[in-house]
Every structure is written in C-alpha cells, then in structure tokens.
Amino acid sequence: MLVLLLVSLVGSCLLPQVARFIGRGAGLLIALFPLGLFAAFVRMSDIVERGWVRGEGRDWAPSVGLDLTLRLDGFSFLFCLLITGIGTLVIVYSGGYLTDKPRPQRARFFTLILLFMTAMLGTVLADNLLLMVTMWEATSILSFLLIGFDSKSARARRAALMALQVTAGGGLALVAAVAMITHVLGTFSLAQTIERTPELVSSSWAAPIVVAVMIAGFTKSAQFPFHFWLPNAMQAPTPASAFLHSATMVKLGIYLLARFEPAIAATIWGRNVMIAVACITMLVAAVQALRAESFKAALAYSTIASLGILVLLVGLDGPTATVAMIGFLIAHALYKAALFFCAGSVLHMTGQGSLRALGGLARRMPLTAIACIGASLSMAGIPPFFGFITKEFLFQAQIESSWESVPIAIAVLVNAVMVAVASVVTLRPFFLSPGAPIEFKNRESLSLGLPPLFLSLLGLFLSLNPGWIERVVVSPAVAAVYRRPIPVDVAVWHGVTPMLLLSGLVVVVGIAIALFWRRIHLFLREHDGFERFGVERLWEASQRALPWLSARTVGWTEHRDLRVLLGIVVATITGITGWSIWAVGAPLHFDSGEMPHIADAAIALAAVVGAVVAARSQHLVTTMLAVGLTGFAVAIIFMTGGAPDLAITQFTVEALLVVLLTAMLATLPLTAGRTRSPAQRWVDAGLAGALALILLVATLDAAATVHGAPASDFFGQMSYIAGRGHNVVNVILVDFRAFDTLGETAVIAAAGLLGSALLARGPDDRAARGDVHFSFALAAGPLFALLLTASVAILWRGHDQPGGGFIGGLVASLAFAVLSLARGPGEAARTLRVAPTTLIGAGLSLAIASGLPGMIGGGPFLTHLWWEPGGWLPKFGTTLLFDIGVYLVVLGAVLTYLFGLQKEAVR
C-alpha cells in the first residue's frame, strides 16, 4: 500500500504533463493511471472478503510518534474503490470537458485532481492519526485550488476561500482532537484508539474530543451550520464537483464520524447531537433545493440533504443503520456523480445553467439524457435501481432504532423532495420545451456521455446482480464499522413491508411536489428571509468584521514608530531577565582567567568601534561599512575560536549584506536627519545600556561556569560512525538533526517565494545596473567563475571539512551578486538560465527526496544511505543530495531578493 501511495503521488505529478503535448486523447491516456490503482485495490479483495486487515508501516519520525502506518479494512477498501473508480471516470470526462482550455491549464487540472485522489487515499488508509490529519488538510488545500481553478473569476476565488476557511477550521478541530487523544491514550494509532474507547470515554477529555471530532466531520460533510460552503463550491469545474463535492471529499466527514462512532455513542449526548444536526441539515437543504434555480445548485443542496441522511444513519443505533449507511454511501456516490456529469455536459454544450432556460436537449444529447434518467431513478429510489434498495435499508434502520417517529417523518419529507429534484433535473432540461431557443456551443462526445451512462447503468447492475458487491464490498465495510460481522441481504424484493410502503409514500409525495414545483419554487423565492437570515450572510458579516477589528487592534497597539516598538521589546527583555537574575538569588560567577591576547583585543575593539560608528553615523554608506566592520570582526573571532564553519558563513553573509544594502541605496537618501529628541535619545541609551549590562553579566557568568558536554561528546564520537563524516557541524545538520534543517530550509524557501511575490518584476536588463568602474566590470567575469567554483568545492567537501550546502549556496549567491552589480540583474538572470523560484522548488524537492531511500529501506525518514566503493573513488551518500537541495534553496532565495531589489530601485 505504501508503494501504491508513492506511485500515486509521483504519477500525479508527472503523468498530467502528457496533456501539454497531447490534444483530445490526453484524458483517456491519463485515466489509465487511476484505473491501474483501482485494479491494484481490487486484487486485495480476497483479503477484505475474509474479514482480514492488512497493515503496512514505515518509521518517519519515531521520536514524535509519526510513522507511515497504513491499514486496509472493509471500510477503507470501499473508499479506495470509490476514489480510484470514480476518479478514473472523472479523468475521462475531464478530457472532453476541458477540450477548449489551453493545454497547460488542462495539465494543471489533471495534476490537481490526481493529487487530490492521492490525498484521499492517504486519508482513508492512514492508521496513524498524524498522517491522517496531514492528508485530511491536503484534501482541503487541493479542494481550495480546484474550486478557485478559474482564478480570474471573483466568485470562484470567494467560493474557494470560503471552502478553505470552513474545512480548514474543521481540520484544526481534528488536530486538537488528535492531540487530546494522544494525551489520554499515549498512541497515534486510530485502531488502538477505537479499541480503547472505554478508556477514552472515562477520561475528563472525552467531551472535548467528541466535540472536536464532530466539528471536523460536520465541516467536511457540510452539516448545519457549516453547510453553506458546498453550494458555493459549485464554482469549481464540473468534473471537480462530481469528484470532490459529491462522491469523495464531502464523505470524509462521514468516514471520520463512522470511525469514531463508538466514542460518540458512548457519551450520553453524542447520538442526540448527531441526529439533531442531521435532521436540521436535511430540512434546510430540502428547502434550499426547492429554491435552487440552476442545475448544479439543485444537485448541491440535494447532496447536503444526502449527507445529512448519512450522518443520521451514523447516529442511529442498531446494525441495520450501519448497513443502510454503507449502502446509501455507495448509491449516492454513483448516481450523484452521474448527475453532476450530466449537469456539466449541459453547461458545456449550451453555456446555460438555469433550469428554467433549458429544455428539449434529449435530441442533441441522447447519451446524457439516458444517463440522467437512470441516475435520477436511482436517486428517487425507484426499483430496480440500487437507490431503491438503500432507501429501504434507511427506513428499516429508522424503524428498528430506539428513536421516535420524528426522524422518520423528516426522512420521508426530505426523500420526497429528492424525488422531486430528480424529476425536475431530468424532465426540465431534456424533455420539456425550452423557454427560449438554445444555442449549442459544443457537441456531445463519447468522453462526456459514457462516464455518466456507465455510472447510471452500474446502479442498475448492482441491484440486479448484487453478489460480488454484497460479498466483497458491503459486508466487509459493515463489519469494519460495526466491529463484528452482520448478515447483509442486498435484494430488490423483500415482500410487502413497512419499508416498501414508506418508499411508495416518498414517491407519491415527491411526484406531487414535482407537479407543483413551479408554484412552490416561486413562493420560496419570493421570501428573502432565507438569504437575509442565512448562515452565509453571517459568514460574510464576520469576514467584514475581521479587518475592522484588526484595524482597531493594530491602531491601539501599533505606534507607527519602529523605535518605540523596539524599545518596548528591549525593555521587556531587560526587565524579565534582570528580575529573573535577582529573583533566583544565586551567586554570579566571574573568572578573570588569562589576559586576552593583543590580537583578540584589537579585533574586539574593531567590532566595538564599528558598532559605535554605525549607531552615531547619519550617512547610510558609512553606517553600512561600519556594520560590515562589526560583522567581519565577529567572523574573525569565530575563526580564532575554532569555528571555521561559522566564520565562513559570517564572512559570506556580511559580503551579501553589503551587496543587498547597496542595491537598496538607490531608493533611499544617503543622509538622514535626526528623528529623535535629546530626551528620547537618553531613553534609548539607557535601554541599550541596561540590556548590554544584563548580557555582559550573563555572558561572564556562563563563561565562568563549567558545564557538562554530553551532547558534544556524543556527536564528536558518533560523527563518523553514524554519519560517515568528520565535520561534526555538517553531520549534525544533515544527519542527526536533518529534520530540523529541512524545516529551516522550508522557511527559507517560503521567504524566497514571498519575496518573489512582493518585489517588482520591472526592467531586467542593464537599466537596473547603473554605471560601474571599468576595473570592476572587467574583473566581474573571472571573479564570478572563481566564486562559483569555490561554492561547488565548499558544497562537495562539507561533510568532512568546513563547508556544506548552506555555506556553498551563500558563496554561489555572492558570485551572482558580483555579476549582477557589474552587468545588471538581467545579465545575471540570463547566466542563471532558470528562475530563482525554480531553484527554490527543485532544491526543496531534492532535500525531501533525499530522505526517501532510507525510509524505503526500513529506517526513519532522512536516514541517509552511503556507498563507499573504496580505492580512488570517493564515498557517496544521500546527504550530498540533501546538501545540494539546501544549496539550491539558499541560492534561489537570495537571488530572488537581490534581483528584485535591483529592479525595484529602477522602477
């Protein structure tokens, strides 16, 4: 399973690029990929059919409990089949739906859809709760990108942001739940959490955990009051709506609630809350479905109602409720995805989304019309379609549960509305007369017509021949959720039963609603209270209130004077530190030691002189040189103190700082007048002196105290044994604490990307250079080559001698900085040949990829592997790949700011 997930991730990034080179057939070719994953999961059906559970795991960060543990049981197997099976049809459909889009745009859509499929698979297969949360949030982010796929549309951007805020908020609740579960049980395993439910429920954290899990499930599955994001998410391309907001992502909330159902049921109020929320959601969605004007909006609200039914079934007690939940989940995925496909085909061919403007499309869209009929019959619960069987299970579960008749009445009414919606979305667009002549923009193709037709026919086939799905899919899934085997009888005819009579009542009421649809629809549309008092309006008000509140808060705390803010920070640090020294009352240690060498004293004096001059000077060039003097003095102290790595880094940083400040000088006045009064300057001097005194005392005390060095001794002894390197500093960075270094590298990458977004993209030629001395212009080329060569040498030797990827990246940045100052950022960029942001992405990817071989071999992530051929050949290791990644990220980030600042100066 780990291999399948890795293949899915890599394939999702690489295969969609086919769409950049292939026209109409790209969707069919790319669809072979999810189809292969579907076949791979089907091959595991014999394990699931026997009721077994398959688990796999790899260590990732064992010290924090993070591992890649996957678990396949009947419930996750069902989701894997839905995700990959419907995903295959979505890719095929997208190939025809996006034919008029540019090839790069189609490739981007295919990439996002396949990455979403991978995140879904990771969520339902994850046994480690941290891994599940990570994948859960990945689905929210990818949903955000797909909803806002049309970035030029303000409505799409608004809908994407709304969906992200709601679902990511639920994700934070899930993070809180996982943290509390780990605190109580001491495990990140989902399976162990469910097995130890009595222990979990008996703790004082039970109620917060259940509430957090419910919030996460309700937000993902669009339950009241979080339901409003789903209809707005219909701004996504229709294939994305069919996949995310009907068949898969919105059912993740159901998946989570079903998994934690034992804990929810063990609380006194858990089931009551779920059933109450589900009933309110169903009623609100049914009313809004009757008010809906567009094809996709009607389907969206009916989807919310269906999700409410699923939450209701999770909340009901009794084994039949679990059977009904599994069956309805399958049926809904099949017919609702097909109906979304049909809605997309209508929109693609006519450009019209309003139901009142459509009509008579069956002649021009025969495949879509047939598919819509079959899917609507299943949605209405008409025999012999699979939707009829699941509706009987629904009523049976309600009758057998311990609840009163209120949920049954609500279910009958809501299902009747769904019958009416199914009737309207089929008859109105395809068979009734249009309100006005319709102009067809495209024609119906096989890639648009066959996927919904296949799903609608599958709903019929499964009900007539339920053997395989009952034995391999439904029964194992029910057993996994209910935690013991339950007899399941999937059949169209069970005789004349109360469930059959309720199903008949639903159809009759639904037909009556369909006959009076227009009257009901107009009556509900005339009342604006639904909009004025809706939750969406409250959300919009909160969005407007947040900037207002932020502005007022900033106005109260922000003094618009950087010196005042820094003064507050310095005063706070000084006060807290001084109070701590005084409160502890421990004697301070001072060791006079030996007299400093005259060279050390001279270096320290130079640093002090530089600091004083920088503080006193009013000329920016003088200040820049003085700061540089202080930095170089500190670097020399590092060098004499036996820290060559720090010294080289400090030297390079100081040189780059001078270059960057030089680039900024073009936009700043070279001299500045005094901005502080004499009294304010005395306050500044007092704060600075107090902080300096505190630091001096703390430094002298630390220097006079003898400290044990177990960490230093350990790293010194194990540097070559465990990390195959003699440079202890570099071995610590790329091996012992590589995960920390990876995080810091990601921060540098994020800073570089932020700089690329903020800084100007103006002139990129010599106009940004200005006049330089001919000697500098002449020496720039050889100096560039020398520095670049030195950077590669520093990178290569870093594992055994002073150097490494970070220092090498700084030196390479200095090489390009010299070239940029001499010949302009345009020439430097052309010499670089790729965009700095590309270097950032490639470097971060390489640093992450360097940790995968060791993990695949059975070790934790970032466990590095080595090859030592001996002889004249040097040793090679994945640490070199990690260092190269850091090198590229640092180079890309620095050059992003350097080029941007120089262009900003010109603009």
Short mmCIF file of C-alpha atoms in Angstrom, two decimals, residues 429-875:
data_model
loop_
_atom_site.label_atom_id
_atom_site.label_comp_id
_atom_site.label_asym_id
_atom_site.label_seq_id
_atom_site.Cartn_x
_atom_site.Cartn_y
_atom_site.Cartn_z
CA PRO A 429 -33.62 20.21 -19.32
CA PHE A 430 -34.09 17.19 -21.55
CA PHE A 431 -37.78 16.66 -22.34
CA LEU A 432 -39.80 19.84 -21.75
CA SER A 433 -39.86 22.75 -24.14
CA PRO A 434 -37.22 25.45 -23.61
CA GLY A 435 -38.20 28.95 -22.57
CA ALA A 436 -36.19 30.38 -25.48
CA PRO A 437 -34.17 28.97 -28.38
CA ILE A 438 -30.93 27.39 -27.17
CA GLU A 439 -27.63 27.95 -28.93
CA PHE A 440 -25.34 24.92 -28.79
CA LYS A 441 -21.66 25.74 -28.34
CA ASN A 442 -20.31 22.17 -28.46
CA ARG A 443 -21.45 18.71 -29.35
CA GLU A 444 -21.89 15.65 -27.18
CA SER A 445 -18.80 13.46 -27.29
CA LEU A 446 -18.23 9.93 -26.03
CA SER A 447 -15.90 11.15 -23.27
CA LEU A 448 -18.76 13.31 -21.96
CA GLY A 449 -21.59 10.84 -22.43
CA LEU A 450 -20.12 7.48 -21.46
CA PRO A 451 -18.94 8.18 -17.85
CA PRO A 452 -22.40 9.20 -16.53
CA LEU A 453 -24.05 6.45 -18.58
CA PHE A 454 -21.67 3.88 -17.08
CA LEU A 455 -22.42 5.04 -13.52
CA SER A 456 -26.19 5.00 -14.03
CA LEU A 457 -26.08 1.52 -15.57
CA LEU A 458 -23.82 0.37 -12.75
CA GLY A 459 -26.50 1.41 -10.26
CA LEU A 460 -28.91 -0.86 -12.13
CA PHE A 461 -26.47 -3.76 -12.49
CA LEU A 462 -25.52 -3.79 -8.81
CA SER A 463 -29.15 -4.15 -7.75
CA LEU A 464 -29.89 -6.94 -10.25
CA ASN A 465 -26.63 -8.82 -9.61
CA PRO A 466 -25.53 -7.84 -6.09
CA GLY A 467 -23.46 -10.94 -5.34
CA TRP A 468 -19.97 -9.51 -5.71
CA ILE A 469 -20.59 -6.13 -4.14
CA GLU A 470 -22.54 -7.68 -1.24
CA ARG A 471 -19.83 -10.24 -0.54
CA VAL A 472 -16.68 -8.20 -1.19
CA VAL A 473 -17.65 -4.57 -0.54
CA VAL A 474 -20.79 -4.11 1.56
CA SER A 475 -20.40 -6.92 4.11
CA PRO A 476 -16.70 -6.24 4.92
CA ALA A 477 -17.36 -2.50 5.19
CA VAL A 478 -20.30 -3.06 7.54
CA ALA A 479 -18.22 -5.44 9.66
CA ALA A 480 -15.36 -2.94 9.84
CA VAL A 481 -17.63 -0.12 11.04
CA TYR A 482 -19.87 -2.17 13.34
CA ARG A 483 -16.84 -4.18 14.51
CA ARG A 484 -18.46 -7.54 14.04
CA PRO A 485 -19.97 -9.41 11.08
CA ILE A 486 -23.60 -8.66 10.25
CA PRO A 487 -25.78 -10.57 7.77
CA VAL A 488 -26.45 -8.38 4.73
CA ASP A 489 -29.16 -9.14 2.20
CA VAL A 490 -28.94 -6.87 -0.84
CA ALA A 491 -32.05 -7.62 -2.88
CA VAL A 492 -34.67 -5.65 -4.76
CA TRP A 493 -37.69 -7.52 -3.41
CA HIS A 494 -38.29 -8.33 0.27
CA GLY A 495 -42.05 -8.58 0.02
CA VAL A 496 -44.64 -6.06 1.14
CA THR A 497 -43.01 -4.49 4.18
CA PRO A 498 -43.38 -1.21 6.09
CA MET A 499 -40.21 -0.07 4.32
CA LEU A 500 -41.80 -0.67 0.92
CA LEU A 501 -44.89 1.28 1.96
CA LEU A 502 -42.73 4.20 3.17
CA SER A 503 -40.80 4.12 -0.13
CA GLY A 504 -44.10 4.27 -2.01
CA LEU A 505 -45.23 7.19 0.12
CA VAL A 506 -41.98 9.01 -0.67
CA VAL A 507 -42.50 8.56 -4.41
CA VAL A 508 -46.12 9.74 -4.26
CA VAL A 509 -45.26 12.85 -2.24
CA GLY A 510 -42.26 13.50 -4.46
CA ILE A 511 -44.38 13.37 -7.63
CA ALA A 512 -46.85 15.79 -6.04
CA ILE A 513 -44.03 18.21 -5.23
CA ALA A 514 -42.70 17.87 -8.80
CA LEU A 515 -46.14 18.68 -10.24
CA PHE A 516 -46.37 21.84 -8.17
CA TRP A 517 -42.64 22.60 -8.43
CA ARG A 518 -43.00 25.96 -10.14
CA ARG A 519 -45.56 27.25 -7.66
CA ILE A 520 -43.52 26.06 -4.67
CA HIS A 521 -40.32 27.37 -6.20
CA LEU A 522 -41.68 30.86 -6.85
CA PHE A 523 -43.30 31.02 -3.40
CA LEU A 524 -40.00 30.24 -1.70
CA ARG A 525 -38.02 32.58 -3.96
CA GLU A 526 -40.29 35.50 -3.04
CA HIS A 527 -39.31 35.27 0.62
CA ASP A 528 -35.86 36.81 1.09
CA GLY A 529 -35.67 35.72 4.72
CA PHE A 530 -33.81 32.60 3.66
CA GLU A 531 -30.98 34.80 2.38
CA ARG A 532 -31.18 37.56 4.97
CA PHE A 533 -31.04 35.24 7.97
CA GLY A 534 -28.87 32.58 6.37
CA VAL A 535 -25.58 31.37 7.84
CA GLU A 536 -23.77 32.51 4.70
CA ARG A 537 -24.78 36.10 5.40
CA LEU A 538 -23.40 35.72 8.92
CA TRP A 539 -20.14 34.41 7.49
CA GLU A 540 -19.87 37.39 5.16
CA ALA A 541 -20.51 39.76 8.06
CA SER A 542 -17.76 38.07 10.05
CA GLN A 543 -15.38 38.48 7.12
CA ARG A 544 -16.12 42.18 7.02
CA ALA A 545 -15.78 42.46 10.80
CA LEU A 546 -12.36 40.81 10.94
CA PRO A 547 -10.49 43.54 9.02
CA TRP A 548 -12.32 46.20 11.02
CA LEU A 549 -11.38 44.51 14.30
CA SER A 550 -7.80 44.00 13.12
CA ALA A 551 -7.50 47.66 12.13
CA ARG A 552 -8.80 48.78 15.52
CA THR A 553 -6.46 46.39 17.34
CA VAL A 554 -3.47 47.48 15.31
CA GLY A 555 -4.42 51.11 15.84
CA TRP A 556 -4.41 50.51 19.58
CA THR A 557 -1.14 48.54 19.73
CA GLU A 558 0.77 49.96 16.75
CA HIS A 559 2.51 53.26 17.48
CA ARG A 560 3.73 53.73 13.90
CA ASP A 561 7.22 54.21 15.29
CA LEU A 562 9.66 51.32 14.94
CA ARG A 563 11.90 52.72 17.65
CA VAL A 564 9.04 52.74 20.15
CA LEU A 565 8.17 49.15 19.35
CA LEU A 566 11.80 48.05 19.61
CA GLY A 567 12.10 49.99 22.84
CA ILE A 568 9.14 48.11 24.31
CA VAL A 569 10.68 44.78 23.26
CA VAL A 570 14.11 45.68 24.66
CA ALA A 571 12.62 47.00 27.91
CA THR A 572 10.56 43.83 28.32
CA ILE A 573 13.51 41.51 27.72
CA THR A 574 15.73 43.54 30.02
CA GLY A 575 13.15 43.68 32.77
CA ILE A 576 12.28 39.98 32.68
CA THR A 577 15.91 38.87 32.52
CA GLY A 578 17.02 41.25 35.27
CA TRP A 579 14.12 40.23 37.50
CA SER A 580 14.96 36.55 36.91
CA ILE A 581 18.59 37.07 37.95
CA TRP A 582 17.52 38.96 41.04
CA ALA A 583 14.70 36.54 41.98
CA VAL A 584 16.86 33.44 41.74
CA GLY A 585 19.39 34.97 44.11
CA ALA A 586 22.17 32.61 43.06
CA PRO A 587 25.69 33.99 43.27
CA LEU A 588 27.18 35.15 39.99
CA HIS A 589 30.47 33.63 38.89
CA PHE A 590 33.27 35.72 37.45
CA ASP A 591 36.53 34.20 36.31
CA SER A 592 39.20 36.69 35.37
CA GLY A 593 41.19 33.97 33.60
CA GLU A 594 44.16 34.86 31.47
CA MET A 595 44.74 38.22 29.94
CA PRO A 596 43.42 38.34 26.36
CA HIS A 597 45.91 38.27 23.54
CA ILE A 598 46.59 41.65 22.00
CA ALA A 599 45.23 40.41 18.62
CA ASP A 600 41.93 39.33 20.21
CA ALA A 601 41.67 42.66 21.98
CA ALA A 602 42.27 44.51 18.71
CA ILE A 603 39.58 42.51 16.94
CA ALA A 604 37.11 43.17 19.74
CA LEU A 605 37.98 46.85 19.70
CA ALA A 606 37.33 46.97 15.94
CA ALA A 607 33.92 45.41 16.46
CA VAL A 608 33.08 47.97 19.18
CA VAL A 609 34.27 50.85 17.02
CA GLY A 610 32.12 49.60 14.12
CA ALA A 611 29.07 49.36 16.35
CA VAL A 612 29.57 52.86 17.79
CA VAL A 613 30.12 54.40 14.36
CA ALA A 614 27.05 52.65 12.95
CA ALA A 615 24.93 53.99 15.81
CA ARG A 616 26.24 57.54 15.53
CA SER A 617 26.53 58.00 11.75
CA GLN A 618 23.89 59.83 9.74
CA HIS A 619 25.32 58.75 6.39
CA LEU A 620 23.99 55.44 5.09
CA VAL A 621 27.20 54.42 3.32
CA THR A 622 29.21 54.99 6.50
CA THR A 623 26.66 53.07 8.52
CA MET A 624 26.79 50.18 6.05
CA LEU A 625 30.58 49.99 6.20
CA ALA A 626 30.58 50.20 9.99
CA VAL A 627 28.08 47.38 10.31
CA GLY A 628 30.19 45.34 7.91
CA LEU A 629 33.28 46.02 10.04
CA THR A 630 31.49 44.68 13.11
CA GLY A 631 30.35 41.58 11.23
CA PHE A 632 33.80 40.82 9.87
CA ALA A 633 35.29 41.25 13.33
CA VAL A 634 32.82 38.72 14.73
CA ALA A 635 33.72 36.33 11.88
CA ILE A 636 37.41 36.61 12.78
CA ILE A 637 36.57 35.86 16.41
CA PHE A 638 34.73 32.74 15.23
CA MET A 639 37.77 31.76 13.21
CA THR A 640 40.22 32.18 16.08
CA GLY A 641 37.82 30.38 18.40
CA GLY A 642 37.90 27.20 16.34
CA ALA A 643 34.59 27.56 14.47
CA PRO A 644 35.58 27.81 10.78
CA ASP A 645 32.08 26.89 9.55
CA LEU A 646 30.56 29.81 11.43
CA ALA A 647 33.35 32.08 10.28
CA ILE A 648 32.89 31.28 6.58
CA THR A 649 29.13 31.72 6.93
CA GLN A 650 29.57 35.05 8.70
CA PHE A 651 32.04 36.33 6.09
CA THR A 652 29.69 35.39 3.25
CA VAL A 653 26.62 36.84 4.95
CA GLU A 654 28.40 40.13 5.58
CA ALA A 655 29.51 40.35 1.97
CA LEU A 656 25.97 39.60 0.75
CA LEU A 657 24.54 42.11 3.20
CA VAL A 658 26.74 44.80 1.73
CA VAL A 659 25.54 43.86 -1.77
CA LEU A 660 21.87 43.88 -0.80
CA LEU A 661 22.20 47.17 1.06
CA THR A 662 23.96 48.63 -1.94
CA ALA A 663 21.01 47.60 -4.09
CA MET A 664 18.67 49.35 -1.69
CA LEU A 665 20.69 52.58 -1.52
CA ALA A 666 19.41 53.60 -4.94
CA THR A 667 15.93 54.09 -3.47
CA LEU A 668 16.98 55.74 -0.18
CA PRO A 669 18.53 59.11 0.69
CA LEU A 670 22.21 58.82 1.52
CA THR A 671 21.86 61.09 4.56
CA ALA A 672 19.13 61.34 7.15
CA GLY A 673 18.45 63.95 9.76
CA ARG A 674 17.94 63.24 13.42
CA THR A 675 14.46 61.93 14.21
CA ARG A 676 14.81 61.69 17.98
CA SER A 677 14.82 64.47 20.54
CA PRO A 678 17.63 64.64 23.13
CA ALA A 679 15.33 63.22 25.81
CA GLN A 680 14.35 60.30 23.61
CA ARG A 681 17.99 59.63 22.81
CA TRP A 682 18.78 59.48 26.53
CA VAL A 683 15.98 56.91 26.95
CA ASP A 684 17.36 54.89 24.05
CA ALA A 685 20.83 54.99 25.55
CA GLY A 686 19.50 53.88 28.92
CA LEU A 687 17.64 50.91 27.44
CA ALA A 688 20.63 49.90 25.35
CA GLY A 689 22.98 50.21 28.30
CA ALA A 690 20.72 48.18 30.59
CA LEU A 691 20.40 45.39 28.06
CA ALA A 692 24.15 45.44 27.41
CA LEU A 693 24.83 45.17 31.14
CA ILE A 694 22.46 42.22 31.51
CA LEU A 695 24.06 40.45 28.55
CA LEU A 696 27.57 41.16 29.87
CA VAL A 697 26.76 39.74 33.29
CA ALA A 698 25.07 36.65 31.80
CA THR A 699 27.98 36.05 29.42
CA LEU A 700 30.64 36.38 32.12
CA ASP A 701 28.68 34.07 34.42
CA ALA A 702 28.23 31.47 31.69
CA ALA A 703 31.91 31.62 30.76
CA ALA A 704 32.97 31.10 34.39
CA THR A 705 30.68 28.10 34.93
CA VAL A 706 31.88 24.64 33.97
CA HIS A 707 29.18 22.82 32.00
CA GLY A 708 28.98 19.18 31.08
CA ALA A 709 29.04 18.46 27.37
CA PRO A 710 27.36 15.06 26.86
CA ALA A 711 25.80 16.15 23.57
CA SER A 712 29.10 17.47 22.23
CA ASP A 713 30.90 14.31 23.30
CA PHE A 714 28.25 12.11 21.70
CA PHE A 715 28.27 13.95 18.38
CA GLY A 716 32.06 14.03 18.34
CA GLN A 717 32.29 10.29 18.90
CA MET A 718 29.46 9.26 16.59
CA SER A 719 30.09 11.73 13.77
CA TYR A 720 31.91 9.30 11.52
CA ILE A 721 30.46 6.08 12.95
CA ALA A 722 26.84 7.06 12.35
CA GLY A 723 27.14 9.85 9.78
CA ARG A 724 30.26 8.91 7.80
CA GLY A 725 31.62 12.44 8.19
CA HIS A 726 34.47 14.16 10.02
CA ASN A 727 32.88 17.64 10.03
CA VAL A 728 30.75 17.36 13.15
CA VAL A 729 28.81 20.54 12.42
CA ASN A 730 27.72 19.40 8.97
CA VAL A 731 26.93 15.87 10.15
CA ILE A 732 24.66 17.29 12.83
CA LEU A 733 22.88 19.48 10.30
CA VAL A 734 22.33 16.90 7.56
CA ASP A 735 22.05 13.69 9.59
CA PHE A 736 21.44 13.85 13.33
CA ARG A 737 19.15 16.88 13.12
CA ALA A 738 18.27 16.74 9.44
CA PHE A 739 14.56 17.16 10.09
CA ASP A 740 15.23 20.49 11.83
CA THR A 741 17.42 21.56 8.92
CA LEU A 742 14.70 20.57 6.48
CA GLY A 743 12.24 22.75 8.36
CA GLU A 744 14.64 25.69 8.29
CA THR A 745 15.18 25.12 4.57
CA ALA A 746 11.43 25.19 4.05
CA VAL A 747 11.29 28.53 5.90
CA ILE A 748 13.99 29.95 3.61
CA ALA A 749 12.04 28.64 0.61
CA ALA A 750 8.84 30.27 1.85
CA ALA A 751 10.67 33.55 2.40
CA GLY A 752 12.06 33.38 -1.13
CA LEU A 753 8.64 32.73 -2.65
CA LEU A 754 7.18 35.60 -0.61
CA GLY A 755 9.94 37.87 -1.90
CA SER A 756 9.21 36.90 -5.48
CA ALA A 757 5.57 37.88 -4.98
CA LEU A 758 6.30 41.20 -3.31
CA LEU A 759 9.24 42.59 -5.24
CA ALA A 760 8.88 44.32 -8.57
CA ARG A 761 9.12 42.49 -11.85
CA GLY A 762 10.28 45.50 -13.75
CA PRO A 763 13.17 46.05 -16.17
CA ASP A 764 15.54 43.12 -16.23
CA ASP A 765 18.35 44.47 -18.36
CA ARG A 766 21.31 46.75 -17.84
CA ALA A 767 18.98 49.59 -16.90
CA ALA A 768 18.98 48.15 -13.40
CA ARG A 769 22.77 48.21 -13.24
CA GLY A 770 23.87 51.83 -13.41
CA ASP A 771 27.48 52.88 -14.08
CA VAL A 772 30.29 50.78 -12.62
CA HIS A 773 34.04 51.20 -12.70
CA PHE A 774 35.65 49.56 -15.72
CA SER A 775 38.00 47.54 -13.49
CA PHE A 776 35.08 46.03 -11.61
CA ALA A 777 33.25 45.30 -14.85
CA LEU A 778 36.40 43.64 -16.23
CA ALA A 779 37.06 41.55 -13.14
CA ALA A 780 33.42 40.52 -12.61
CA GLY A 781 33.57 37.57 -15.02
CA PRO A 782 36.68 35.85 -13.59
CA LEU A 783 35.55 36.62 -10.04
CA PHE A 784 32.15 35.11 -10.78
CA ALA A 785 33.75 31.90 -12.11
CA LEU A 786 36.12 31.73 -9.14
CA LEU A 787 33.36 32.18 -6.56
CA LEU A 788 31.03 29.71 -8.29
CA THR A 789 33.81 27.11 -8.42
CA ALA A 790 34.58 27.76 -4.77
CA SER A 791 30.90 27.30 -3.88
CA VAL A 792 30.84 23.87 -5.54
CA ALA A 793 34.05 22.89 -3.76
CA ILE A 794 32.63 24.07 -0.42
CA LEU A 795 29.46 22.09 -1.11
CA TRP A 796 31.36 18.92 -2.01
CA ARG A 797 33.80 18.95 0.90
CA GLY A 798 31.26 19.98 3.54
CA HIS A 799 30.75 16.54 5.07
CA ASP A 800 34.38 16.12 6.11
CA GLN A 801 35.78 19.67 6.15
CA PRO A 802 34.34 23.14 6.83
CA GLY A 803 31.63 23.81 4.28
CA GLY A 804 28.27 22.40 3.26
CA GLY A 805 25.18 23.26 1.30
CA PHE A 806 24.21 26.39 3.21
CA ILE A 807 27.66 27.98 3.00
CA GLY A 808 28.05 26.87 -0.60
CA GLY A 809 24.72 28.42 -1.51
CA LEU A 810 25.75 31.72 0.08
CA VAL A 811 29.04 31.77 -1.82
CA ALA A 812 27.23 30.98 -5.09
CA SER A 813 24.81 33.80 -4.32
CA LEU A 814 27.77 36.12 -3.83
CA ALA A 815 29.09 35.07 -7.26
CA PHE A 816 25.83 36.03 -8.95
CA ALA A 817 25.66 39.20 -6.84
CA VAL A 818 29.01 40.31 -8.24
CA LEU A 819 27.80 39.60 -11.77
CA SER A 820 24.52 41.40 -11.11
CA LEU A 821 26.22 44.53 -9.77
CA ALA A 822 28.64 44.63 -12.68
CA ARG A 823 26.35 43.76 -15.58
CA GLY A 824 22.82 44.16 -14.25
CA PRO A 825 20.26 41.66 -12.93
CA GLY A 826 19.11 40.82 -16.47
CA GLU A 827 22.53 39.52 -17.48
CA ALA A 828 22.87 37.63 -14.18
CA ALA A 829 19.44 36.09 -14.67
CA ARG A 830 20.32 35.01 -18.20
CA THR A 831 23.51 33.44 -16.89
CA LEU A 832 21.48 31.60 -14.24
CA ARG A 833 19.20 30.32 -17.07
CA VAL A 834 16.36 29.34 -14.72
CA ALA A 835 14.13 31.40 -12.46
CA PRO A 836 15.27 31.66 -8.82
CA THR A 837 11.88 30.30 -7.72
CA THR A 838 12.55 27.20 -9.83
CA LEU A 839 15.79 26.68 -7.90
CA ILE A 840 13.83 27.00 -4.65
CA GLY A 841 11.28 24.38 -5.70
CA ALA A 842 13.88 21.99 -7.08
CA GLY A 843 16.08 22.34 -4.01
CA LEU A 844 13.27 21.74 -1.52
CA SER A 845 12.05 18.74 -3.52
CA LEU A 846 15.57 17.29 -3.66
CA ALA A 847 16.07 17.76 0.09
CA ILE A 848 12.81 15.93 0.78
CA ALA A 849 13.54 13.19 -1.75
CA SER A 850 16.95 12.53 -0.19
CA GLY A 851 15.25 11.07 2.87
CA LEU A 852 13.04 8.63 1.00
CA PRO A 853 15.60 5.91 0.07
CA GLY A 854 16.48 5.32 3.72
CA MET A 855 12.82 5.21 4.69
CA ILE A 856 12.04 2.75 1.91
CA GLY A 857 14.88 0.63 3.26
CA GLY A 858 13.15 0.42 6.64
CA GLY A 859 14.64 3.37 8.53
CA PRO A 860 13.08 6.66 9.58
CA PHE A 861 12.71 9.49 7.11
CA LEU A 862 16.04 11.23 6.36
CA THR A 863 18.06 8.18 7.37
CA HIS A 864 20.87 8.59 4.88
CA LEU A 865 22.46 5.80 2.87
CA TRP A 866 26.12 5.54 1.86
CA TRP A 867 28.14 3.90 -0.88
CA GLU A 868 31.88 3.56 -0.26
CA PRO A 869 33.46 1.85 -3.26
CA GLY A 870 36.99 2.24 -1.95
CA GLY A 871 40.13 2.83 -3.94
CA TRP A 872 40.41 6.16 -5.65
CA LEU A 873 36.65 6.65 -5.80
CA PRO A 874 35.17 8.90 -3.12
CA LYS A 875 32.28 7.92 -0.91
#
